[in-house]
Amino acid sequence: MKIAVIGAGYVGLVTAACFSEFGYEVICIDNDKYKIKKLKKNIIPIYEPGLSDLVKKNAKSKYLLFSNSISKIRDANIIFIAVGTPSSRRGDGEADLKFVFSVVNDISKFLKKGKKQLVITKSTVPVGTGKKIQDIICELRPELINNKDYFVSSNPEFLREGSAIEDFMRPDRVVCGVTDKKAEETLKELYRPLNLREAPVLFTDIESAEIIKYASNAFLALKVSFINEIANLCEKTGGNVQMVAKGMGLDNRIGPKFLHPGPGFGGSCFPKDTRALYASFKKNKIKNTLVKSVINFNEDRKISIVNKIKNLLKPNIKNKVIAFLGVTFKPNTDDLRESPSLEIIPRLRKLGIKIHAHDPAFNSEFKIKEFDKVKWYSNVLDAMKNADLLVIHTEWNEYRGLDLLKVKKELKNPIILDLRNIFNLDDVKKFNIKYYGIGFKS
Ligand code: UDX
């Protein structure tokens, strides 16, 4: 089986590396010459646990190749489109498909007569995109359609950053949207190596597969916003959101996952996908309140966090110093995309508050305008020196083991606002540190 993956980003690179690990010949293609040059030198531009080793191993064994040239798809049985589908600049939240359609145009030039190639969207695309891809290829290469020389399918990914390889190798399910038995057979063969792990491979029509992706992400985002809203109720009434989440999660219709309160969801998917799903409703003139409320609540959440911080620093906020631990949208990634910190830190700076920040994944990409004048520290305790407040924004494991005695000594005011509840209230109280978590009265 020869596979081409177009797009060497978070999804494309993980997909290419994992399929090459199955022993397939995979070529990963990207039009970013610099990125491909680095990949050919085994320099992986992505902080994803285990990815670097997987790429190096399979590049060495030649199962995994890299190229700038899309013509390389001509020998592939399966062609994955794994390019970005960002929110459109129009601001209506719709997924911008210009990269997808540009790749489809390029692909159509090299599809081979009689080869019965599979063109598969791995990118998250709005319902109806598969059909549009079919129409584009049909228009550009009418001679192919008659002999059914190619098939368009949908195979959305469900990879979480920080555990992407695990999620690929041990998926809860594989979803394949197909229009043809031949496509189904090819995909069954492709995912056969996962049979040993009994990962269910669900075959649907293309539209259902496209909707499954958005509906799954939006539902997970809904769970996060829901528990954040319940956390607000707990803070006012004396409930403990962790106990509430535990009690809810024991109901197997609800499940315990994605019920951890925090500063709001971020990342390259939940925000983008909830906006794109809402846009699909609007485009199809269907009233939608639920997805919209998830989006609105999440935006308001970041403002409410800023207000929480203001209240802890009163009365004189200006020139106060905050030790801000973690800026990425979640641990085990260096991804800042739509992280709540991108909204929270600029608002704190506007209030004249000084930010002393630390993040284990810190790199030069963190020098962005949202973090202008943020002082970065490589040592987490140094970031706390003389700070008026310690804010835990991202639940990196290295923060869970902090020596609270040392923390107290470094802080000017022993106050912790733990936006991820990584500490236990009673443990912290032993050190006479004022502790504020999320979702319980402190
Ligand atoms: C998500 C989906 O989980 C994945 O299936 C899809 O393919 C891509 O989008 P990812 O964006 O990597 O994955 O992160 P995820 O672990 O889902 O977390 C998303 C956001 O929700 C993060 O900001 C995280 O901090 C937040 N979150 C998650 C919570 O605040 N509470 C939770 O209980 C879970």
Coordinates of C-alpha atoms and ligand atoms in Angstrom, one line a residue, residues 157-161 213 217 220 224 258-260 262 264-267 269-270 329-330 395 420, ligand 1:
E157 CA -9.0 12.4 12.8
F158 CA -9.7 12.3 16.6
L159 CA -6.1 13.1 17.7
R160 CA -5.6 15.1 20.9
E161 CA -2.4 17.1 21.0
K213 CA -16.1 15.0 13.5
N217 CA -15.7 18.1 19.1
L220 CA -16.7 17.7 24.1
V224 CA -16.1 21.6 29.2
F258 CA -14.0 16.3 29.9
L259 CA -15.5 17.4 33.1
H260 CA -12.5 19.2 34.5
G262 CA -10.5 25.4 33.9
G264 CA -11.9 27.7 29.1
F265 CA -11.1 25.5 26.2
G266 CA -8.4 26.5 23.6
G267 CA -6.4 24.8 21.0
C269 CA -9.7 22.5 17.2
F270 CA -12.5 23.2 19.8
F329 CA -3.7 25.6 25.9
K330 CA -3.0 22.3 27.6
E395 CA -1.7 21.8 34.4
R420 CA -6.8 23.7 37.0
Ligands
UDX1 C1 -9.4 18.0 20.6 C2 -10.2 16.7 20.6 O1 -10.1 16.1 21.9 C3 -9.6 15.7 19.6 O2 -10.4 14.5 19.6 C4 -9.7 16.4 18.2 O3 -9.2 15.6 17.2 C5 -8.9 17.7 18.3 O4 -9.4 18.6 19.3 P1 -7.1 18.9 21.5 O5 -7.6 20.2 21.0 O6 -5.7 18.4 21.3 O7 -8.1 17.7 21.0 O8 -7.3 19.0 23.1 P2 -8.2 18.4 24.2 O9 -7.4 17.5 25.1 O10 -9.5 17.9 23.6 O11 -8.5 19.8 25.1 C6 -9.2 20.8 24.4 C7 -9.3 22.0 25.3 O12 -10.3 21.7 26.3 C8 -8.0 22.3 26.1 O13 -7.9 23.7 26.2 C9 -8.2 21.7 27.5 O14 -7.5 22.4 28.5 C10 -9.7 21.9 27.6 N1 -10.3 20.9 28.5 C11 -10.3 19.6 28.2 C12 -10.8 21.3 29.8 O15 -10.8 22.5 30.1 N2 -11.4 20.4 30.6 C13 -11.5 19.1 30.3 O16 -12.0 18.3 31.1 C14 -10.9 18.7 29.0

